[in-house]
């Protein structure tokens, strides 16, 4: 999506601190961290919101959680929060699906 900030980050057209990348997703540091560790795990496929995922995205969405779990362990997180904000009423400001990983 040409005007999507996270697509631009994925394509390296916009700088970010990428901490993980594979064929399906990237993870990078949130620019405005709300916790000691605050990463965003983002599918390379542009999907606006969890409200827009399809049946075919089921494994991809599971993959995001698996990657988040591994990144939490790598960052010595004992406990952590995984969060999807879905819709502007819930505080979603970037309309490209992303899983927040937040650990104190
Ligand atoms: P949302 O509220 O949509 O669930 O979360 C979007 C997140 O993206 C916010 O936590 C915000 O700080 C982060 N963010 C917004 N713009 C940028 C950016 O340009 N770079 C990075 N790394 N994070 C961003
Ligand atoms: Zn996008």
mmCIF file with all atom_site columns, C-alpha atoms and ligand atoms in Angstrom:
data_model
loop_
_atom_site.group_PDB
_atom_site.id
_atom_site.type_symbol
_atom_site.label_atom_id
_atom_site.label_alt_id
_atom_site.label_comp_id
_atom_site.label_asym_id
_atom_site.label_entity_id
_atom_site.label_seq_id
_atom_site.pdbx_PDB_ins_code
_atom_site.Cartn_x
_atom_site.Cartn_y
_atom_site.Cartn_z
_atom_site.occupancy
_atom_site.B_iso_or_equiv
_atom_site.pdbx_formal_charge
_atom_site.auth_seq_id
_atom_site.auth_comp_id
_atom_site.auth_asym_id
_atom_site.auth_atom_id
_atom_site.pdbx_PDB_model_num
ATOM   1   C  CA  . UNK A 1 1   ? 0.000   0.000   0.000  1.00 0.00 ? 1   UNK A CA  1
ATOM   2   C  CA  . UNK A 1 2   ? 1.743   3.171   -1.206 1.00 0.00 ? 2   UNK A CA  1
ATOM   3   C  CA  . UNK A 1 3   ? 0.630   5.484   1.594  1.00 0.00 ? 3   UNK A CA  1
ATOM   4   C  CA  . UNK A 1 4   ? 1.069   3.039   4.465  1.00 0.00 ? 4   UNK A CA  1
ATOM   5   C  CA  . UNK A 1 5   ? 3.811   3.922   6.974  1.00 0.00 ? 5   UNK A CA  1
ATOM   6   C  CA  . UNK A 1 6   ? 4.368   0.317   8.069  1.00 0.00 ? 6   UNK A CA  1
ATOM   7   C  CA  . UNK A 1 7   ? 4.607   -0.886  4.444  1.00 0.00 ? 7   UNK A CA  1
ATOM   8   C  CA  . UNK A 1 8   ? 7.304   1.774   4.005  1.00 0.00 ? 8   UNK A CA  1
ATOM   9   C  CA  . UNK A 1 9   ? 9.129   0.512   7.118  1.00 0.00 ? 9   UNK A CA  1
ATOM   10  C  CA  . UNK A 1 10  ? 8.884   -3.076  5.808  1.00 0.00 ? 10  UNK A CA  1
ATOM   11  C  CA  . UNK A 1 11  ? 10.290  -1.937  2.432  1.00 0.00 ? 11  UNK A CA  1
ATOM   12  C  CA  . UNK A 1 12  ? 13.058  0.056   4.227  1.00 0.00 ? 12  UNK A CA  1
ATOM   13  C  CA  . UNK A 1 13  ? 11.823  3.299   2.685  1.00 0.00 ? 13  UNK A CA  1
ATOM   14  C  CA  . UNK A 1 14  ? 11.372  4.646   6.219  1.00 0.00 ? 14  UNK A CA  1
ATOM   15  C  CA  . UNK A 1 15  ? 13.961  4.009   8.945  1.00 0.00 ? 15  UNK A CA  1
ATOM   16  C  CA  . UNK A 1 16  ? 13.180  1.979   12.024 1.00 0.00 ? 16  UNK A CA  1
ATOM   17  C  CA  . UNK A 1 17  ? 15.046  -0.212  14.469 1.00 0.00 ? 17  UNK A CA  1
ATOM   18  C  CA  . UNK A 1 18  ? 14.249  -3.631  13.041 1.00 0.00 ? 18  UNK A CA  1
ATOM   19  C  CA  . UNK A 1 19  ? 15.054  -6.389  15.544 1.00 0.00 ? 19  UNK A CA  1
ATOM   20  C  CA  . UNK A 1 20  ? 13.695  -9.391  13.626 1.00 0.00 ? 20  UNK A CA  1
ATOM   21  C  CA  . UNK A 1 21  ? 12.718  -10.258 10.070 1.00 0.00 ? 21  UNK A CA  1
ATOM   22  C  CA  . UNK A 1 22  ? 11.589  -13.380 8.234  1.00 0.00 ? 22  UNK A CA  1
ATOM   23  C  CA  . UNK A 1 23  ? 9.601   -14.133 5.072  1.00 0.00 ? 23  UNK A CA  1
ATOM   24  C  CA  . UNK A 1 24  ? 6.280   -13.302 6.702  1.00 0.00 ? 24  UNK A CA  1
ATOM   25  C  CA  . UNK A 1 25  ? 6.879   -10.503 9.183  1.00 0.00 ? 25  UNK A CA  1
ATOM   26  C  CA  . UNK A 1 26  ? 9.173   -7.903  10.677 1.00 0.00 ? 26  UNK A CA  1
ATOM   27  C  CA  . UNK A 1 27  ? 9.508   -6.664  14.259 1.00 0.00 ? 27  UNK A CA  1
ATOM   28  C  CA  . UNK A 1 28  ? 10.785  -3.214  15.125 1.00 0.00 ? 28  UNK A CA  1
ATOM   29  C  CA  . UNK A 1 29  ? 10.978  -0.932  18.155 1.00 0.00 ? 29  UNK A CA  1
ATOM   30  C  CA  . UNK A 1 30  ? 7.995   1.308   18.771 1.00 0.00 ? 30  UNK A CA  1
ATOM   31  C  CA  . UNK A 1 31  ? 9.045   4.935   18.267 1.00 0.00 ? 31  UNK A CA  1
ATOM   32  C  CA  . UNK A 1 32  ? 7.184   5.959   21.430 1.00 0.00 ? 32  UNK A CA  1
ATOM   33  C  CA  . UNK A 1 33  ? 7.766   3.041   23.827 1.00 0.00 ? 33  UNK A CA  1
ATOM   34  C  CA  . UNK A 1 34  ? 5.239   2.506   26.599 1.00 0.00 ? 34  UNK A CA  1
ATOM   35  C  CA  . UNK A 1 35  ? 7.333   -0.186  28.323 1.00 0.00 ? 35  UNK A CA  1
ATOM   36  C  CA  . UNK A 1 36  ? 10.993  -1.243  28.770 1.00 0.00 ? 36  UNK A CA  1
ATOM   37  C  CA  . UNK A 1 37  ? 10.544  -3.470  25.753 1.00 0.00 ? 37  UNK A CA  1
ATOM   38  C  CA  . UNK A 1 38  ? 7.966   -2.249  23.251 1.00 0.00 ? 38  UNK A CA  1
ATOM   39  C  CA  . UNK A 1 39  ? 8.130   -3.971  19.888 1.00 0.00 ? 39  UNK A CA  1
ATOM   40  C  CA  . UNK A 1 40  ? 5.672   -4.104  17.018 1.00 0.00 ? 40  UNK A CA  1
ATOM   41  C  CA  . UNK A 1 41  ? 5.379   -7.421  15.179 1.00 0.00 ? 41  UNK A CA  1
ATOM   42  C  CA  . UNK A 1 42  ? 4.038   -6.667  11.718 1.00 0.00 ? 42  UNK A CA  1
ATOM   43  C  CA  . UNK A 1 43  ? 3.046   -8.961  8.835  1.00 0.00 ? 43  UNK A CA  1
ATOM   44  C  CA  . UNK A 1 44  ? 4.622   -8.095  5.484  1.00 0.00 ? 44  UNK A CA  1
ATOM   45  C  CA  . UNK A 1 45  ? 1.180   -8.525  3.945  1.00 0.00 ? 45  UNK A CA  1
ATOM   46  C  CA  . UNK A 1 46  ? -0.798  -5.306  4.177  1.00 0.00 ? 46  UNK A CA  1
ATOM   47  C  CA  . UNK A 1 47  ? -3.953  -5.950  6.185  1.00 0.00 ? 47  UNK A CA  1
ATOM   48  C  CA  . UNK A 1 48  ? -5.554  -2.828  7.644  1.00 0.00 ? 48  UNK A CA  1
ATOM   49  C  CA  . UNK A 1 49  ? -6.778  -4.251  10.914 1.00 0.00 ? 49  UNK A CA  1
ATOM   50  C  CA  . UNK A 1 50  ? -7.668  -7.471  12.724 1.00 0.00 ? 50  UNK A CA  1
ATOM   51  C  CA  . UNK A 1 51  ? -11.212 -6.633  11.624 1.00 0.00 ? 51  UNK A CA  1
ATOM   52  C  CA  . UNK A 1 52  ? -10.044 -7.238  8.049  1.00 0.00 ? 52  UNK A CA  1
ATOM   53  C  CA  . UNK A 1 53  ? -8.243  -10.573 8.419  1.00 0.00 ? 53  UNK A CA  1
ATOM   54  C  CA  . UNK A 1 54  ? -9.542  -13.471 6.317  1.00 0.00 ? 54  UNK A CA  1
ATOM   55  C  CA  . UNK A 1 55  ? -9.550  -17.232 6.863  1.00 0.00 ? 55  UNK A CA  1
ATOM   56  C  CA  . UNK A 1 56  ? -6.386  -17.443 4.764  1.00 0.00 ? 56  UNK A CA  1
ATOM   57  C  CA  . UNK A 1 57  ? -4.582  -15.200 7.301  1.00 0.00 ? 57  UNK A CA  1
ATOM   58  C  CA  . UNK A 1 58  ? -5.113  -17.573 10.230 1.00 0.00 ? 58  UNK A CA  1
ATOM   59  C  CA  . UNK A 1 59  ? -1.616  -19.119 10.156 1.00 0.00 ? 59  UNK A CA  1
ATOM   60  C  CA  . UNK A 1 60  ? -0.012  -15.733 9.545  1.00 0.00 ? 60  UNK A CA  1
ATOM   61  C  CA  . UNK A 1 61  ? -1.686  -14.275 12.632 1.00 0.00 ? 61  UNK A CA  1
ATOM   62  C  CA  . UNK A 1 62  ? -0.533  -17.263 14.677 1.00 0.00 ? 62  UNK A CA  1
ATOM   63  C  CA  . UNK A 1 63  ? 2.976   -16.708 13.369 1.00 0.00 ? 63  UNK A CA  1
ATOM   64  C  CA  . UNK A 1 64  ? 2.973   -13.155 14.765 1.00 0.00 ? 64  UNK A CA  1
ATOM   65  C  CA  . UNK A 1 65  ? 2.255   -14.542 18.236 1.00 0.00 ? 65  UNK A CA  1
ATOM   66  C  CA  . UNK A 1 66  ? 4.999   -17.174 17.897 1.00 0.00 ? 66  UNK A CA  1
ATOM   67  C  CA  . UNK A 1 67  ? 7.518   -14.507 16.877 1.00 0.00 ? 67  UNK A CA  1
ATOM   68  C  CA  . UNK A 1 68  ? 6.407   -12.250 19.742 1.00 0.00 ? 68  UNK A CA  1
ATOM   69  C  CA  . UNK A 1 69  ? 6.890   -15.097 22.210 1.00 0.00 ? 69  UNK A CA  1
ATOM   70  C  CA  . UNK A 1 70  ? 10.441  -15.695 21.000 1.00 0.00 ? 70  UNK A CA  1
ATOM   71  C  CA  . UNK A 1 71  ? 11.274  -11.978 21.078 1.00 0.00 ? 71  UNK A CA  1
ATOM   72  C  CA  . UNK A 1 72  ? 9.923   -11.735 24.629 1.00 0.00 ? 72  UNK A CA  1
ATOM   73  C  CA  . UNK A 1 73  ? 12.242  -14.557 25.715 1.00 0.00 ? 73  UNK A CA  1
ATOM   74  C  CA  . UNK A 1 74  ? 15.178  -12.964 23.884 1.00 0.00 ? 74  UNK A CA  1
ATOM   75  C  CA  . UNK A 1 75  ? 14.533  -9.728  25.806 1.00 0.00 ? 75  UNK A CA  1
ATOM   76  C  CA  . UNK A 1 76  ? 14.376  -11.526 29.187 1.00 0.00 ? 76  UNK A CA  1
ATOM   77  C  CA  . UNK A 1 77  ? 10.732  -10.607 29.666 1.00 0.00 ? 77  UNK A CA  1
ATOM   78  C  CA  . UNK A 1 78  ? 9.248   -12.502 32.603 1.00 0.00 ? 78  UNK A CA  1
ATOM   79  C  CA  . UNK A 1 79  ? 5.757   -11.300 31.868 1.00 0.00 ? 79  UNK A CA  1
ATOM   80  C  CA  . UNK A 1 80  ? 4.502   -9.272  28.978 1.00 0.00 ? 80  UNK A CA  1
ATOM   81  C  CA  . UNK A 1 81  ? 1.468   -7.962  27.190 1.00 0.00 ? 81  UNK A CA  1
ATOM   82  C  CA  . UNK A 1 82  ? 0.466   -8.748  23.611 1.00 0.00 ? 82  UNK A CA  1
ATOM   83  C  CA  . UNK A 1 83  ? -2.042  -6.303  22.201 1.00 0.00 ? 83  UNK A CA  1
ATOM   84  C  CA  . UNK A 1 84  ? -3.881  -5.610  18.980 1.00 0.00 ? 84  UNK A CA  1
ATOM   85  C  CA  . UNK A 1 85  ? -5.739  -2.304  18.883 1.00 0.00 ? 85  UNK A CA  1
ATOM   86  C  CA  . UNK A 1 86  ? -8.647  -2.826  16.516 1.00 0.00 ? 86  UNK A CA  1
ATOM   87  C  CA  . UNK A 1 87  ? -10.273 0.283   15.101 1.00 0.00 ? 87  UNK A CA  1
ATOM   88  C  CA  . UNK A 1 88  ? -9.783  3.954   15.858 1.00 0.00 ? 88  UNK A CA  1
ATOM   89  C  CA  . UNK A 1 89  ? -12.231 3.753   18.755 1.00 0.00 ? 89  UNK A CA  1
ATOM   90  C  CA  . UNK A 1 90  ? -9.760  1.368   20.424 1.00 0.00 ? 90  UNK A CA  1
ATOM   91  C  CA  . UNK A 1 91  ? -6.800  3.645   19.747 1.00 0.00 ? 91  UNK A CA  1
ATOM   92  C  CA  . UNK A 1 92  ? -5.567  2.160   16.473 1.00 0.00 ? 92  UNK A CA  1
ATOM   93  C  CA  . UNK A 1 93  ? -3.673  4.887   14.629 1.00 0.00 ? 93  UNK A CA  1
ATOM   94  C  CA  . UNK A 1 94  ? -1.743  2.832   12.073 1.00 0.00 ? 94  UNK A CA  1
ATOM   95  C  CA  . UNK A 1 95  ? -3.987  0.850   9.749  1.00 0.00 ? 95  UNK A CA  1
ATOM   96  C  CA  . UNK A 1 96  ? -1.587  -1.994  9.015  1.00 0.00 ? 96  UNK A CA  1
ATOM   97  C  CA  . UNK A 1 97  ? -2.009  -4.892  11.438 1.00 0.00 ? 97  UNK A CA  1
ATOM   98  C  CA  . UNK A 1 98  ? 0.581   -4.936  14.235 1.00 0.00 ? 98  UNK A CA  1
ATOM   99  C  CA  . UNK A 1 99  ? 0.971   -6.858  17.442 1.00 0.00 ? 99  UNK A CA  1
ATOM   100 C  CA  . UNK A 1 100 ? 2.321   -4.809  20.360 1.00 0.00 ? 100 UNK A CA  1
ATOM   101 C  CA  . UNK A 1 101 ? 4.774   -6.696  22.586 1.00 0.00 ? 101 UNK A CA  1
ATOM   102 C  CA  . UNK A 1 102 ? 5.228   -4.792  25.835 1.00 0.00 ? 102 UNK A CA  1
ATOM   103 C  CA  . UNK A 1 103 ? 7.374   -5.989  28.722 1.00 0.00 ? 103 UNK A CA  1
ATOM   104 C  CA  . UNK A 1 104 ? 8.425   -4.280  31.948 1.00 0.00 ? 104 UNK A CA  1
HETATM 105 P  P1  . LIG B 2 .   ? -1.686  1.607   17.307 1.00 0.00 ? 1   LIG B P1  1
HETATM 106 O  O1  . LIG B 2 .   ? -2.196  2.676   18.213 1.00 0.00 ? 1   LIG B O1  1
HETATM 107 O  O2  . LIG B 2 .   ? -2.072  1.840   15.865 1.00 0.00 ? 1   LIG B O2  1
HETATM 108 O  O3  . LIG B 2 .   ? -2.030  0.226   17.785 1.00 0.00 ? 1   LIG B O3  1
HETATM 109 O  O4  . LIG B 2 .   ? -0.115  1.661   17.430 1.00 0.00 ? 1   LIG B O4  1
HETATM 110 C  C1  . LIG B 2 .   ? 0.720   2.297   16.520 1.00 0.00 ? 1   LIG B C1  1
HETATM 111 C  C2  . LIG B 2 .   ? 2.081   2.361   17.154 1.00 0.00 ? 1   LIG B C2  1
HETATM 112 O  O5  . LIG B 2 .   ? 3.016   2.727   16.144 1.00 0.00 ? 1   LIG B O5  1
HETATM 113 C  C3  . LIG B 2 .   ? 2.200   3.403   18.274 1.00 0.00 ? 1   LIG B C3  1
HETATM 114 O  O6  . LIG B 2 .   ? 2.584   2.762   19.478 1.00 0.00 ? 1   LIG B O6  1
HETATM 115 C  C4  . LIG B 2 .   ? 3.256   4.378   17.753 1.00 0.00 ? 1   LIG B C4  1
HETATM 116 O  O7  . LIG B 2 .   ? 4.131   4.832   18.772 1.00 0.00 ? 1   LIG B O7  1
HETATM 117 C  C5  . LIG B 2 .   ? 3.996   3.551   16.712 1.00 0.00 ? 1   LIG B C5  1
HETATM 118 N  N1  . LIG B 2 .   ? 4.552   4.331   15.622 1.00 0.00 ? 1   LIG B N1  1
HETATM 119 C  C6  . LIG B 2 .   ? 3.928   5.347   14.939 1.00 0.00 ? 1   LIG B C6  1
HETATM 120 N  N2  . LIG B 2 .   ? 4.723   5.830   13.983 1.00 0.00 ? 1   LIG B N2  1
HETATM 121 C  C7  . LIG B 2 .   ? 5.879   5.117   14.049 1.00 0.00 ? 1   LIG B C7  1
HETATM 122 C  C8  . LIG B 2 .   ? 7.087   5.163   13.298 1.00 0.00 ? 1   LIG B C8  1
HETATM 123 O  O8  . LIG B 2 .   ? 7.283   5.957   12.368 1.00 0.00 ? 1   LIG B O8  1
HETATM 124 N  N3  . LIG B 2 .   ? 8.061   4.291   13.657 1.00 0.00 ? 1   LIG B N3  1
HETATM 125 C  C9  . LIG B 2 .   ? 7.895   3.387   14.668 1.00 0.00 ? 1   LIG B C9  1
HETATM 126 N  N4  . LIG B 2 .   ? 8.931   2.579   14.943 1.00 0.00 ? 1   LIG B N4  1
HETATM 127 N  N5  . LIG B 2 .   ? 6.766   3.324   15.393 1.00 0.00 ? 1   LIG B N5  1
HETATM 128 C  C10 . LIG B 2 .   ? 5.764   4.169   15.084 1.00 0.00 ? 1   LIG B C10 1
HETATM 129 ZN ZN1 . LIG B 2 .   ? 0.761   -1.450  5.054  1.00 0.00 ? 2   LIG B ZN1 1
#
